[in-house]
């Protein structure tokens, strides 16, 4: 493990707000890049369903099947937390100072050395970076076994910001949902179509019920049940949004919502919003968003 950022635990344990001290420069409007969860090896797990809480690792970057040039997180130091899907219940049990890592070249370089409470890591065989174990954290109160991991630049944590979740500000956070010991499937799948053919490697941005976001890419990967789709798994009850924009090889002509209606195009971008209903016992529900390209 690298030891570049030694910070005494007591400094931040005494005041979580210290991690969120305002940066000297004006903060960005949002954070670019993406995150996802995987096992220790960096391999995505089928439908984000894990056998045990200890099996879940954080992975930086846009994912194994993202197109060349897709952006990971910007370089810097980040903090993470695990909550229930609403973000209201903090499940991480250690101090936030223990939950930090660095990103270099768009991939996770290492955890921050804080004197022994930092999290375990693994080696990502796909991008050469590190994976970071999310454990320890408590069981989720969610009946569907859903957890939400948050990642935010450490210097943008702000315990006084409106709508913050344990000092994590949604607009500055990347999130991903996952499940432990639950096979209930509630997901949003975005498909990109051109001349009747589903296309891979196209980005869709999801904004969750808290206003936090993440980016996934359409892919053909049957091992994780991705069939030319950008997968957003374990989505919670409430209002969600999907944003798509023109990309090379796809000039958007229409965006169809799950209910069959169509979203508005504003220039080369469309943002559609819809409600995810409560998951019934044993119910598998997929909300499709279909993007037509020319």
Short mmCIF file of C-alpha atoms in Angstrom, two decimals:
data_model
loop_
_atom_site.label_atom_id
_atom_site.label_comp_id
_atom_site.label_asym_id
_atom_site.label_seq_id
_atom_site.Cartn_x
_atom_site.Cartn_y
_atom_site.Cartn_z
CA UNK A 1 0.00 0.00 0.00
CA UNK A 2 1.23 3.48 -0.84
CA UNK A 3 1.72 5.91 2.04
CA UNK A 4 1.38 9.27 0.39
CA UNK A 5 -1.43 10.82 2.41
CA UNK A 6 -0.91 10.06 6.09
CA UNK A 7 -3.67 11.80 8.08
CA UNK A 8 -4.04 11.21 11.81
CA UNK A 9 -7.39 9.47 12.41
CA UNK A 10 -8.24 11.66 15.37
CA UNK A 11 -8.23 14.82 13.28
CA UNK A 12 -11.20 13.82 11.16
CA UNK A 13 -12.93 11.53 13.61
CA UNK A 14 -13.35 14.56 15.85
CA UNK A 15 -15.06 16.55 13.10
CA UNK A 16 -16.38 15.01 9.89
CA UNK A 17 -16.85 18.52 8.60
CA UNK A 18 -13.11 19.05 8.49
CA UNK A 19 -12.90 16.67 5.52
CA UNK A 20 -15.44 18.85 3.78
CA UNK A 21 -13.69 22.18 4.23
CA UNK A 22 -14.36 24.38 1.19
CA UNK A 23 -11.80 24.08 -1.57
CA UNK A 24 -9.86 27.16 -2.55
CA UNK A 25 -11.30 27.07 -6.07
CA UNK A 26 -15.00 27.11 -6.87
CA UNK A 27 -16.35 23.54 -6.86
CA UNK A 28 -17.46 21.96 -10.15
CA UNK A 29 -21.15 21.72 -10.93
CA UNK A 30 -20.91 17.90 -11.06
CA UNK A 31 -18.23 15.20 -10.94
CA UNK A 32 -17.34 13.42 -14.18
CA UNK A 33 -16.55 9.73 -14.57
CA UNK A 34 -18.16 6.66 -13.07
CA UNK A 35 -17.88 3.95 -10.43
CA UNK A 36 -19.14 0.39 -10.11
CA UNK A 37 -19.03 -2.45 -7.63
CA UNK A 38 -17.24 -5.72 -8.27
CA UNK A 39 -15.62 -8.58 -6.42
CA UNK A 40 -12.01 -8.35 -5.23
CA UNK A 41 -10.71 -9.15 -8.73
CA UNK A 42 -12.52 -6.25 -10.38
CA UNK A 43 -14.91 -8.52 -12.28
CA UNK A 44 -18.53 -7.25 -12.31
CA UNK A 45 -20.94 -9.51 -10.44
CA UNK A 46 -24.11 -10.86 -12.02
CA UNK A 47 -26.89 -8.30 -11.48
CA UNK A 48 -24.90 -6.78 -8.60
CA UNK A 49 -26.06 -9.59 -6.28
CA UNK A 50 -23.44 -10.62 -3.69
CA UNK A 51 -23.38 -13.57 -1.32
CA UNK A 52 -21.90 -11.61 1.58
CA UNK A 53 -21.27 -7.98 2.51
CA UNK A 54 -17.53 -8.71 2.66
CA UNK A 55 -17.54 -9.69 -1.05
CA UNK A 56 -18.31 -6.19 -2.34
CA UNK A 57 -15.47 -4.00 -3.60
CA UNK A 58 -15.47 -0.53 -5.11
CA UNK A 59 -14.05 -0.10 -8.56
CA UNK A 60 -13.21 3.19 -10.26
CA UNK A 61 -13.54 3.77 -13.95
CA UNK A 62 -16.34 3.31 -16.45
CA UNK A 63 -16.38 -0.50 -16.44
CA UNK A 64 -14.81 -3.42 -18.29
CA UNK A 65 -16.81 -3.05 -21.50
CA UNK A 66 -16.78 0.73 -21.73
CA UNK A 67 -15.41 2.10 -25.01
CA UNK A 68 -11.84 3.29 -25.32
CA UNK A 69 -11.49 6.81 -24.03
CA UNK A 70 -14.40 6.58 -21.59
CA UNK A 71 -13.54 8.59 -18.51
CA UNK A 72 -12.90 7.28 -15.03
CA UNK A 73 -12.99 9.53 -12.00
CA UNK A 74 -10.80 12.64 -12.16
CA UNK A 75 -7.48 12.32 -10.34
CA UNK A 76 -7.67 13.16 -6.65
CA UNK A 77 -8.53 11.88 -3.19
CA UNK A 78 -12.01 10.48 -2.56
CA UNK A 79 -14.14 9.31 0.36
CA UNK A 80 -16.88 6.68 0.27
CA UNK A 81 -19.78 5.48 2.38
CA UNK A 82 -22.42 2.74 2.32
CA UNK A 83 -26.04 3.66 3.08
CA UNK A 84 -29.55 2.35 2.57
CA UNK A 85 -30.98 3.20 -0.89
CA UNK A 86 -32.48 6.48 0.35
CA UNK A 87 -29.16 7.68 1.71
CA UNK A 88 -30.81 8.47 5.03
CA UNK A 89 -29.29 5.60 7.03
CA UNK A 90 -25.50 5.44 7.29
CA UNK A 91 -24.43 1.80 7.29
CA UNK A 92 -20.64 2.24 7.24
CA UNK A 93 -19.45 1.64 10.79
CA UNK A 94 -15.95 3.14 10.75
CA UNK A 95 -14.91 6.79 10.63
CA UNK A 96 -14.98 8.53 7.26
CA UNK A 97 -11.22 9.18 7.49
CA UNK A 98 -10.74 5.41 7.18
CA UNK A 99 -12.74 5.35 3.93
CA UNK A 100 -10.47 7.23 1.52
CA UNK A 101 -8.66 6.32 -1.67
CA UNK A 102 -6.71 8.04 -4.44
CA UNK A 103 -7.32 8.05 -8.19
CA UNK A 104 -4.50 8.45 -10.70
CA UNK A 105 -5.00 8.18 -14.44
CA UNK A 106 -8.72 7.47 -14.02
CA UNK A 107 -8.29 4.32 -11.90
CA UNK A 108 -8.06 3.74 -8.17
CA UNK A 109 -4.40 3.82 -7.15
CA UNK A 110 -4.65 2.85 -3.48
CA UNK A 111 -6.36 3.57 -0.19
CA UNK A 112 -5.11 6.48 1.89
CA UNK A 113 -2.80 5.40 4.70
CA UNK A 114 -4.28 6.69 7.94
CA UNK A 115 -2.45 4.53 10.43
CA UNK A 116 -4.23 1.18 10.25
CA UNK A 117 -7.98 1.75 9.83
CA UNK A 118 -7.90 1.94 6.02
CA UNK A 119 -9.83 -0.67 4.02
CA UNK A 120 -8.52 -3.83 2.37
CA UNK A 121 -7.69 -3.71 -1.32
CA UNK A 122 -7.37 -6.08 -4.25
CA UNK A 123 -5.76 -5.88 -7.68
CA UNK A 124 -7.97 -5.02 -10.64
CA UNK A 125 -6.83 -7.32 -13.42
CA UNK A 126 -8.64 -5.27 -16.07
CA UNK A 127 -7.30 -1.75 -15.62
CA UNK A 128 -4.23 -2.30 -13.44
CA UNK A 129 -5.67 -0.29 -10.55
CA UNK A 130 -6.94 -1.33 -7.15
CA UNK A 131 -10.30 -2.47 -5.82
CA UNK A 132 -11.39 -1.30 -2.35
CA UNK A 133 -13.43 -3.42 0.06
CA UNK A 134 -16.54 -1.60 1.31
CA UNK A 135 -16.87 -3.63 4.52
CA UNK A 136 -17.35 -2.96 7.46
CA UNK A 137 -20.98 -1.82 7.33
CA UNK A 138 -24.29 -2.81 8.90
CA UNK A 139 -27.16 -4.68 7.29
CA UNK A 140 -29.49 -2.58 5.19
CA UNK A 141 -33.01 -1.94 6.48
CA UNK A 142 -34.25 -2.24 2.88
CA UNK A 143 -36.53 -5.26 2.42
CA UNK A 144 -34.98 -6.01 -0.95
CA UNK A 145 -31.45 -6.24 0.44
CA UNK A 146 -30.35 -3.12 -1.46
CA UNK A 147 -27.33 -1.01 -0.49
CA UNK A 148 -26.01 2.22 -2.00
CA UNK A 149 -22.32 3.13 -2.18
CA UNK A 150 -21.40 6.82 -2.45
CA UNK A 151 -18.10 8.27 -3.68
CA UNK A 152 -17.23 11.96 -3.45
CA UNK A 153 -14.04 14.04 -3.60
CA UNK A 154 -12.87 14.36 -0.02
CA UNK A 155 -12.50 18.12 -0.27
CA UNK A 156 -16.15 18.44 -1.39
CA UNK A 157 -17.68 16.73 1.64
CA UNK A 158 -19.90 19.34 3.26
CA UNK A 159 -21.91 18.61 6.39
CA UNK A 160 -23.81 21.91 6.11
CA UNK A 161 -24.89 21.62 2.46
CA UNK A 162 -28.66 21.32 1.89
CA UNK A 163 -29.65 17.72 1.22
CA UNK A 164 -26.30 16.25 2.19
CA UNK A 165 -26.22 12.60 3.23
CA UNK A 166 -23.77 12.27 6.12
CA UNK A 167 -21.74 15.13 4.55
CA UNK A 168 -21.85 13.59 1.05
CA UNK A 169 -23.44 16.12 -1.32
CA UNK A 170 -25.46 14.33 -4.04
CA UNK A 171 -24.42 16.66 -6.88
CA UNK A 172 -20.74 15.90 -6.14
CA UNK A 173 -21.25 12.16 -5.64
CA UNK A 174 -21.18 9.04 -7.77
CA UNK A 175 -23.40 6.19 -6.58
CA UNK A 176 -24.03 2.56 -7.39
CA UNK A 177 -26.64 0.21 -5.93
CA UNK A 178 -26.08 -3.46 -5.15
CA UNK A 179 -27.78 -6.34 -3.32
CA UNK A 180 -26.63 -8.92 -0.78
CA UNK A 181 -28.44 -12.27 -0.57
CA UNK A 182 -31.43 -11.01 -2.52
CA UNK A 183 -32.44 -12.05 -6.03
CA UNK A 184 -35.17 -9.45 -6.46
CA UNK A 185 -34.47 -7.68 -9.75
CA UNK A 186 -35.53 -4.06 -10.16
CA UNK A 187 -33.43 -2.38 -12.83
CA UNK A 188 -33.31 0.36 -15.44
CA UNK A 189 -31.92 -0.72 -18.82
CA UNK A 190 -31.07 1.81 -21.53
CA UNK A 191 -30.83 0.56 -25.10
CA UNK A 192 -29.49 2.42 -28.14
CA UNK A 193 -31.00 1.52 -31.52
CA UNK A 194 -29.92 2.38 -35.07
CA UNK A 195 -31.67 0.91 -38.11
CA UNK A 196 -33.22 -1.71 -35.88
CA UNK A 197 -29.87 -2.86 -34.44
CA UNK A 198 -28.99 -2.49 -30.74
CA UNK A 199 -25.59 -0.80 -30.31
CA UNK A 200 -22.92 -1.24 -27.66
CA UNK A 201 -20.54 1.25 -26.06
CA UNK A 202 -22.99 4.13 -25.62
CA UNK A 203 -23.25 6.13 -22.41
CA UNK A 204 -26.32 6.79 -20.30
CA UNK A 205 -26.28 8.85 -17.11
CA UNK A 206 -28.57 7.84 -14.25
CA UNK A 207 -29.63 10.25 -11.52
CA UNK A 208 -31.09 8.55 -8.47
CA UNK A 209 -33.78 9.62 -6.02
CA UNK A 210 -31.26 11.71 -4.07
CA UNK A 211 -29.87 13.64 -7.03
CA UNK A 212 -26.62 11.65 -7.16
CA UNK A 213 -25.55 10.11 -10.46
CA UNK A 214 -23.50 7.50 -12.27
CA UNK A 215 -22.72 6.53 -15.86
CA UNK A 216 -23.01 3.11 -17.48
CA UNK A 217 -22.42 1.94 -21.06
CA UNK A 218 -24.52 -0.33 -23.24
CA UNK A 219 -22.84 -3.70 -23.60
CA UNK A 220 -23.28 -7.30 -24.67
CA UNK A 221 -22.15 -9.31 -21.67
CA UNK A 222 -24.39 -12.31 -20.97
CA UNK A 223 -22.26 -13.26 -17.94
CA UNK A 224 -23.78 -10.28 -16.12
CA UNK A 225 -27.10 -10.46 -18.02
CA UNK A 226 -26.35 -7.37 -20.10
CA UNK A 227 -27.87 -7.76 -23.56
CA UNK A 228 -26.92 -4.59 -25.46
CA UNK A 229 -28.02 -2.52 -22.46
CA UNK A 230 -26.63 0.03 -20.04
CA UNK A 231 -27.62 -1.55 -16.71
CA UNK A 232 -28.60 0.34 -13.57
CA UNK A 233 -29.29 -2.42 -11.08
CA UNK A 234 -31.16 -2.54 -7.76
CA UNK A 235 -32.85 0.81 -8.34
CA UNK A 236 -34.90 1.99 -5.38
CA UNK A 237 -38.49 3.12 -5.23
CA UNK A 238 -39.00 6.74 -6.32
CA UNK A 239 -38.23 9.20 -9.10
CA UNK A 240 -35.22 8.48 -11.34
CA UNK A 241 -33.82 10.25 -14.40
CA UNK A 242 -31.85 9.10 -17.42
CA UNK A 243 -29.83 11.54 -19.52
CA UNK A 244 -28.52 10.68 -22.99
CA UNK A 245 -26.70 12.82 -25.51
CA UNK A 246 -25.48 12.57 -29.10
CA UNK A 247 -22.37 10.40 -29.36
CA UNK A 248 -20.23 9.33 -32.32
CA UNK A 249 -22.42 7.09 -34.43
CA UNK A 250 -25.61 8.10 -32.63
CA UNK A 251 -27.46 11.31 -33.33
CA UNK A 252 -30.53 10.96 -31.12
CA UNK A 253 -33.91 11.18 -32.83
CA UNK A 254 -36.21 9.88 -30.05
CA UNK A 255 -36.15 8.60 -26.46
CA UNK A 256 -38.96 6.29 -25.38
CA UNK A 257 -39.82 6.04 -21.67
CA UNK A 258 -40.93 2.82 -19.92
CA UNK A 259 -44.59 3.82 -20.22
CA UNK A 260 -44.34 4.24 -23.99
CA UNK A 261 -44.30 8.04 -23.99
CA UNK A 262 -41.43 10.06 -25.48
CA UNK A 263 -39.04 12.48 -23.87
CA UNK A 264 -38.22 15.92 -25.22
CA UNK A 265 -35.02 16.57 -27.14
CA UNK A 266 -33.19 19.74 -26.18
CA UNK A 267 -30.48 20.22 -28.74
CA UNK A 268 -28.44 17.03 -28.71
CA UNK A 269 -29.58 15.89 -25.24
CA UNK A 270 -32.64 14.32 -23.68
CA UNK A 271 -33.35 13.85 -19.98
CA UNK A 272 -36.32 11.68 -19.07
CA UNK A 273 -37.74 11.04 -15.60
CA UNK A 274 -40.07 8.32 -14.35
CA UNK A 275 -41.07 6.54 -11.16
CA UNK A 276 -39.79 3.16 -10.03
CA UNK A 277 -42.56 1.40 -8.13
CA UNK A 278 -42.08 -0.55 -4.90
CA UNK A 279 -40.83 -4.06 -5.58
CA UNK A 280 -43.34 -6.78 -4.79
CA UNK A 281 -42.30 -10.12 -3.28
CA UNK A 282 -40.39 -12.13 -5.86
CA UNK A 283 -41.08 -9.54 -8.56
CA UNK A 284 -38.59 -8.97 -11.36
CA UNK A 285 -39.11 -5.58 -12.98
CA UNK A 286 -37.11 -3.93 -15.76
CA UNK A 287 -37.72 -0.33 -16.81
CA UNK A 288 -36.57 0.07 -20.41
CA UNK A 289 -35.49 3.38 -21.91
CA UNK A 290 -35.05 3.06 -25.68
CA UNK A 291 -32.92 5.58 -27.57
CA UNK A 292 -33.31 5.86 -31.36
CA UNK A 293 -30.26 7.04 -33.32
CA UNK A 294 -29.58 8.03 -36.86
#
